[in-house]
Amino acid sequence: MELPKLNFQETFDFKFKKDKDKFFIYDLVRKTYLLLTPEEWVRQHWIHYYLTVKSYSTSALITEKKIVLNGLTKRIDLLVTEKTEPVILIECKAPQIKLTEKTFEQTARYNSIIGAKEIVLTNGLQHINASYEDEQYVFYKPK
């Protein structure tokens, strides 16, 4: 199985398993193996990043949370919380998906429901960071 090298300085210790012809990756938040899709590969990097580099606890990370947007049920990819308050919303795309204004707007719409202070739109190779200030998004490069 060929997995693309993603744009993270760190290397993470992932657990994999294979069942028949499918590969699975262990999710430390949900404590179960999930089908290894390109988007899941990106999400697991972010989960490991927030757990190992940023030292968040697994209880501070929420994955696949359902939200209702314009009457439609959607799922957010990853939400980082502090004392149960939403802090960073991460929207993960597969590495081959180009990040565009349209994909950023999707993330911003999700955040209109969530209310996180920051959002990250990522395909694992490129990361777009923005903070929500004075009712608008301000883009920034992380330190």
mmCIF file with all atom_site columns, N, CA, C and O in Angstrom, residues 44-74:
data_model
loop_
_atom_site.group_PDB
_atom_site.id
_atom_site.type_symbol
_atom_site.label_atom_id
_atom_site.label_alt_id
_atom_site.label_comp_id
_atom_site.label_asym_id
_atom_site.label_entity_id
_atom_site.label_seq_id
_atom_site.pdbx_PDB_ins_code
_atom_site.Cartn_x
_atom_site.Cartn_y
_atom_site.Cartn_z
_atom_site.occupancy
_atom_site.B_iso_or_equiv
_atom_site.pdbx_formal_charge
_atom_site.auth_seq_id
_atom_site.auth_comp_id
_atom_site.auth_asym_id
_atom_site.auth_atom_id
_atom_site.pdbx_PDB_model_num
ATOM 1   N N  . GLN A 1 44 ? -5.854  11.332 10.313 1.00 0.00 ? 44 GLN A N  1
ATOM 2   C CA . GLN A 1 44 ? -5.054  10.662 11.343 1.00 0.00 ? 44 GLN A CA 1
ATOM 3   C C  . GLN A 1 44 ? -3.746  11.405 11.605 1.00 0.00 ? 44 GLN A C  1
ATOM 4   O O  . GLN A 1 44 ? -3.262  11.432 12.741 1.00 0.00 ? 44 GLN A O  1
ATOM 5   N N  . HIS A 1 45 ? -3.186  12.032 10.588 1.00 0.00 ? 45 HIS A N  1
ATOM 6   C CA . HIS A 1 45 ? -1.993  12.864 10.821 1.00 0.00 ? 45 HIS A CA 1
ATOM 7   C C  . HIS A 1 45 ? -2.326  14.017 11.766 1.00 0.00 ? 45 HIS A C  1
ATOM 8   O O  . HIS A 1 45 ? -1.560  14.315 12.681 1.00 0.00 ? 45 HIS A O  1
ATOM 9   N N  . TRP A 1 46 ? -3.455  14.659 11.524 1.00 0.00 ? 46 TRP A N  1
ATOM 10  C CA . TRP A 1 46 ? -3.846  15.784 12.389 1.00 0.00 ? 46 TRP A CA 1
ATOM 11  C C  . TRP A 1 46 ? -4.154  15.314 13.796 1.00 0.00 ? 46 TRP A C  1
ATOM 12  O O  . TRP A 1 46 ? -3.802  15.981 14.770 1.00 0.00 ? 46 TRP A O  1
ATOM 13  N N  . ILE A 1 47 ? -4.798  14.175 13.943 1.00 0.00 ? 47 ILE A N  1
ATOM 14  C CA . ILE A 1 47 ? -5.079  13.633 15.278 1.00 0.00 ? 47 ILE A CA 1
ATOM 15  C C  . ILE A 1 47 ? -3.761  13.383 16.022 1.00 0.00 ? 47 ILE A C  1
ATOM 16  O O  . ILE A 1 47 ? -3.583  13.820 17.160 1.00 0.00 ? 47 ILE A O  1
ATOM 17  N N  . HIS A 1 48 ? -2.827  12.722 15.360 1.00 0.00 ? 48 HIS A N  1
ATOM 18  C CA . HIS A 1 48 ? -1.526  12.455 15.996 1.00 0.00 ? 48 HIS A CA 1
ATOM 19  C C  . HIS A 1 48 ? -0.787  13.756 16.293 1.00 0.00 ? 48 HIS A C  1
ATOM 20  O O  . HIS A 1 48 ? -0.135  13.875 17.336 1.00 0.00 ? 48 HIS A O  1
ATOM 21  N N  . TYR A 1 49 ? -0.894  14.725 15.393 1.00 0.00 ? 49 TYR A N  1
ATOM 22  C CA . TYR A 1 49 ? -0.247  16.019 15.607 1.00 0.00 ? 49 TYR A CA 1
ATOM 23  C C  . TYR A 1 49 ? -0.779  16.682 16.883 1.00 0.00 ? 49 TYR A C  1
ATOM 24  O O  . TYR A 1 49 ? -0.001  17.120 17.731 1.00 0.00 ? 49 TYR A O  1
ATOM 25  N N  . TYR A 1 50 ? -2.093  16.743 17.046 1.00 0.00 ? 50 TYR A N  1
ATOM 26  C CA . TYR A 1 50 ? -2.650  17.408 18.229 1.00 0.00 ? 50 TYR A CA 1
ATOM 27  C C  . TYR A 1 50 ? -2.402  16.605 19.499 1.00 0.00 ? 50 TYR A C  1
ATOM 28  O O  . TYR A 1 50 ? -2.232  17.193 20.568 1.00 0.00 ? 50 TYR A O  1
ATOM 29  N N  . LEU A 1 51 ? -2.318  15.300 19.406 1.00 0.00 ? 51 LEU A N  1
ATOM 30  C CA . LEU A 1 51 ? -2.057  14.484 20.598 1.00 0.00 ? 51 LEU A CA 1
ATOM 31  C C  . LEU A 1 51 ? -0.583  14.506 20.993 1.00 0.00 ? 51 LEU A C  1
ATOM 32  O O  . LEU A 1 51 ? -0.269  14.655 22.180 1.00 0.00 ? 51 LEU A O  1
ATOM 33  N N  . THR A 1 52 ? 0.313   14.376 20.023 1.00 0.00 ? 52 THR A N  1
ATOM 34  C CA . THR A 1 52 ? 1.734   14.235 20.365 1.00 0.00 ? 52 THR A CA 1
ATOM 35  C C  . THR A 1 52 ? 2.490   15.562 20.365 1.00 0.00 ? 52 THR A C  1
ATOM 36  O O  . THR A 1 52 ? 3.295   15.805 21.260 1.00 0.00 ? 52 THR A O  1
ATOM 37  N N  . VAL A 1 53 ? 2.258   16.409 19.387 1.00 0.00 ? 53 VAL A N  1
ATOM 38  C CA . VAL A 1 53 ? 3.001   17.670 19.295 1.00 0.00 ? 53 VAL A CA 1
ATOM 39  C C  . VAL A 1 53 ? 2.376   18.746 20.180 1.00 0.00 ? 53 VAL A C  1
ATOM 40  O O  . VAL A 1 53 ? 3.058   19.449 20.913 1.00 0.00 ? 53 VAL A O  1
ATOM 41  N N  . LYS A 1 54 ? 1.063   18.875 20.112 1.00 0.00 ? 54 LYS A N  1
ATOM 42  C CA . LYS A 1 54 ? 0.367   19.927 20.858 1.00 0.00 ? 54 LYS A CA 1
ATOM 43  C C  . LYS A 1 54 ? -0.113  19.469 22.238 1.00 0.00 ? 54 LYS A C  1
ATOM 44  O O  . LYS A 1 54 ? -0.641  20.264 23.000 1.00 0.00 ? 54 LYS A O  1
ATOM 45  N N  . SER A 1 55 ? 0.036   18.183 22.541 1.00 0.00 ? 55 SER A N  1
ATOM 46  C CA . SER A 1 55 ? -0.264  17.610 23.869 1.00 0.00 ? 55 SER A CA 1
ATOM 47  C C  . SER A 1 55 ? -1.721  17.774 24.321 1.00 0.00 ? 55 SER A C  1
ATOM 48  O O  . SER A 1 55 ? -1.996  17.946 25.497 1.00 0.00 ? 55 SER A O  1
ATOM 49  N N  . TYR A 1 56 ? -2.634  17.705 23.380 1.00 0.00 ? 56 TYR A N  1
ATOM 50  C CA . TYR A 1 56 ? -4.056  17.680 23.749 1.00 0.00 ? 56 TYR A CA 1
ATOM 51  C C  . TYR A 1 56 ? -4.409  16.273 24.199 1.00 0.00 ? 56 TYR A C  1
ATOM 52  O O  . TYR A 1 56 ? -3.768  15.300 23.796 1.00 0.00 ? 56 TYR A O  1
ATOM 53  N N  . SER A 1 57 ? -5.440  16.146 25.004 1.00 0.00 ? 57 SER A N  1
ATOM 54  C CA . SER A 1 57 ? -5.917  14.815 25.394 1.00 0.00 ? 57 SER A CA 1
ATOM 55  C C  . SER A 1 57 ? -6.905  14.325 24.335 1.00 0.00 ? 57 SER A C  1
ATOM 56  O O  . SER A 1 57 ? -7.478  15.141 23.589 1.00 0.00 ? 57 SER A O  1
ATOM 57  N N  . THR A 1 58 ? -7.109  13.022 24.274 1.00 0.00 ? 58 THR A N  1
ATOM 58  C CA . THR A 1 58 ? -8.056  12.491 23.285 1.00 0.00 ? 58 THR A CA 1
ATOM 59  C C  . THR A 1 58 ? -9.464  13.036 23.524 1.00 0.00 ? 58 THR A C  1
ATOM 60  O O  . THR A 1 58 ? -10.222 13.211 22.581 1.00 0.00 ? 58 THR A O  1
ATOM 61  N N  . SER A 1 59 ? -9.796  13.353 24.774 1.00 0.00 ? 59 SER A N  1
ATOM 62  C CA . SER A 1 59 ? -11.138 13.880 25.059 1.00 0.00 ? 59 SER A CA 1
ATOM 63  C C  . SER A 1 59 ? -11.339 15.293 24.498 1.00 0.00 ? 59 SER A C  1
ATOM 64  O O  . SER A 1 59 ? -12.475 15.753 24.363 1.00 0.00 ? 59 SER A O  1
ATOM 65  N N  . ALA A 1 60 ? -10.249 15.981 24.142 1.00 0.00 ? 60 ALA A N  1
ATOM 66  C CA . ALA A 1 60 ? -10.353 17.322 23.567 1.00 0.00 ? 60 ALA A CA 1
ATOM 67  C C  . ALA A 1 60 ? -10.579 17.288 22.056 1.00 0.00 ? 60 ALA A C  1
ATOM 68  O O  . ALA A 1 60 ? -10.842 18.315 21.443 1.00 0.00 ? 60 ALA A O  1
ATOM 69  N N  . LEU A 1 61 ? -10.468 16.102 21.460 1.00 0.00 ? 61 LEU A N  1
ATOM 70  C CA . LEU A 1 61 ? -10.620 15.962 20.011 1.00 0.00 ? 61 LEU A CA 1
ATOM 71  C C  . LEU A 1 61 ? -11.943 15.279 19.693 1.00 0.00 ? 61 LEU A C  1
ATOM 72  O O  . LEU A 1 61 ? -12.273 14.243 20.269 1.00 0.00 ? 61 LEU A O  1
ATOM 73  N N  . ILE A 1 62 ? -12.676 15.849 18.758 1.00 0.00 ? 62 ILE A N  1
ATOM 74  C CA . ILE A 1 62 ? -13.967 15.300 18.337 1.00 0.00 ? 62 ILE A CA 1
ATOM 75  C C  . ILE A 1 62 ? -13.892 15.042 16.838 1.00 0.00 ? 62 ILE A C  1
ATOM 76  O O  . ILE A 1 62 ? -13.519 15.938 16.069 1.00 0.00 ? 62 ILE A O  1
ATOM 77  N N  . THR A 1 63 ? -14.230 13.819 16.426 1.00 0.00 ? 63 THR A N  1
ATOM 78  C CA . THR A 1 63 ? -14.205 13.485 15.006 1.00 0.00 ? 63 THR A CA 1
ATOM 79  C C  . THR A 1 63 ? -15.605 13.123 14.534 1.00 0.00 ? 63 THR A C  1
ATOM 80  O O  . THR A 1 63 ? -16.423 12.596 15.301 1.00 0.00 ? 63 THR A O  1
ATOM 81  N N  . GLU A 1 64 ? -15.854 13.407 13.259 1.00 0.00 ? 64 GLU A N  1
ATOM 82  C CA . GLU A 1 64 ? -17.108 13.006 12.605 1.00 0.00 ? 64 GLU A CA 1
ATOM 83  C C  . GLU A 1 64 ? -18.352 13.496 13.333 1.00 0.00 ? 64 GLU A C  1
ATOM 84  O O  . GLU A 1 64 ? -19.380 12.808 13.344 1.00 0.00 ? 64 GLU A O  1
ATOM 85  N N  . LYS A 1 65 ? -18.287 14.660 13.944 1.00 0.00 ? 65 LYS A N  1
ATOM 86  C CA . LYS A 1 65 ? -19.451 15.218 14.641 1.00 0.00 ? 65 LYS A CA 1
ATOM 87  C C  . LYS A 1 65 ? -20.498 15.647 13.620 1.00 0.00 ? 65 LYS A C  1
ATOM 88  O O  . LYS A 1 65 ? -20.185 16.303 12.634 1.00 0.00 ? 65 LYS A O  1
ATOM 89  N N  . LYS A 1 66 ? -21.746 15.259 13.876 1.00 0.00 ? 66 LYS A N  1
ATOM 90  C CA . LYS A 1 66 ? -22.843 15.640 12.987 1.00 0.00 ? 66 LYS A CA 1
ATOM 91  C C  . LYS A 1 66 ? -23.256 17.076 13.264 1.00 0.00 ? 66 LYS A C  1
ATOM 92  O O  . LYS A 1 66 ? -23.363 17.491 14.418 1.00 0.00 ? 66 LYS A O  1
ATOM 93  N N  . ILE A 1 67 ? -23.479 17.820 12.198 1.00 0.00 ? 67 ILE A N  1
ATOM 94  C CA . ILE A 1 67 ? -24.062 19.152 12.299 1.00 0.00 ? 67 ILE A CA 1
ATOM 95  C C  . ILE A 1 67 ? -25.180 19.245 11.260 1.00 0.00 ? 67 ILE A C  1
ATOM 96  O O  . ILE A 1 67 ? -25.194 18.481 10.295 1.00 0.00 ? 67 ILE A O  1
ATOM 97  N N  . VAL A 1 68 ? -26.101 20.156 11.475 1.00 0.00 ? 68 VAL A N  1
ATOM 98  C CA . VAL A 1 68 ? -27.159 20.379 10.499 1.00 0.00 ? 68 VAL A CA 1
ATOM 99  C C  . VAL A 1 68 ? -26.941 21.760 9.889  1.00 0.00 ? 68 VAL A C  1
ATOM 100 O O  . VAL A 1 68 ? -26.867 22.755 10.596 1.00 0.00 ? 68 VAL A O  1
ATOM 101 N N  . LEU A 1 69 ? -26.801 21.777 8.568  1.00 0.00 ? 69 LEU A N  1
ATOM 102 C CA . LEU A 1 69 ? -26.527 23.001 7.833  1.00 0.00 ? 69 LEU A CA 1
ATOM 103 C C  . LEU A 1 69 ? -27.559 23.130 6.728  1.00 0.00 ? 69 LEU A C  1
ATOM 104 O O  . LEU A 1 69 ? -27.638 22.263 5.852  1.00 0.00 ? 69 LEU A O  1
ATOM 105 N N  . ASN A 1 70 ? -28.368 24.171 6.791  1.00 0.00 ? 70 ASN A N  1
ATOM 106 C CA . ASN A 1 70 ? -29.426 24.388 5.805  1.00 0.00 ? 70 ASN A CA 1
ATOM 107 C C  . ASN A 1 70 ? -30.311 23.155 5.646  1.00 0.00 ? 70 ASN A C  1
ATOM 108 O O  . ASN A 1 70 ? -30.664 22.755 4.540  1.00 0.00 ? 70 ASN A O  1
ATOM 109 N N  . GLY A 1 71 ? -30.634 22.523 6.769  1.00 0.00 ? 71 GLY A N  1
ATOM 110 C CA . GLY A 1 71 ? -31.516 21.362 6.753  1.00 0.00 ? 71 GLY A CA 1
ATOM 111 C C  . GLY A 1 71 ? -30.845 20.061 6.361  1.00 0.00 ? 71 GLY A C  1
ATOM 112 O O  . GLY A 1 71 ? -31.501 19.012 6.338  1.00 0.00 ? 71 GLY A O  1
ATOM 113 N N  . LEU A 1 72 ? -29.561 20.092 6.032  1.00 0.00 ? 72 LEU A N  1
ATOM 114 C CA . LEU A 1 72 ? -28.835 18.879 5.636  1.00 0.00 ? 72 LEU A CA 1
ATOM 115 C C  . LEU A 1 72 ? -27.884 18.462 6.745  1.00 0.00 ? 72 LEU A C  1
ATOM 116 O O  . LEU A 1 72 ? -27.229 19.302 7.356  1.00 0.00 ? 72 LEU A O  1
ATOM 117 N N  . THR A 1 73 ? -27.810 17.155 6.986  1.00 0.00 ? 73 THR A N  1
ATOM 118 C CA . THR A 1 73 ? -26.873 16.640 7.979  1.00 0.00 ? 73 THR A CA 1
ATOM 119 C C  . THR A 1 73 ? -25.497 16.509 7.339  1.00 0.00 ? 73 THR A C  1
ATOM 120 O O  . THR A 1 73 ? -25.341 15.880 6.293  1.00 0.00 ? 73 THR A O  1
ATOM 121 N N  . LYS A 1 74 ? -24.514 17.123 7.960  1.00 0.00 ? 74 LYS A N  1
ATOM 122 C CA . LYS A 1 74 ? -23.115 17.060 7.515  1.00 0.00 ? 74 LYS A CA 1
ATOM 123 C C  . LYS A 1 74 ? -22.285 16.535 8.677  1.00 0.00 ? 74 LYS A C  1
ATOM 124 O O  . LYS A 1 74 ? -22.748 16.465 9.798  1.00 0.00 ? 74 LYS A O  1
#
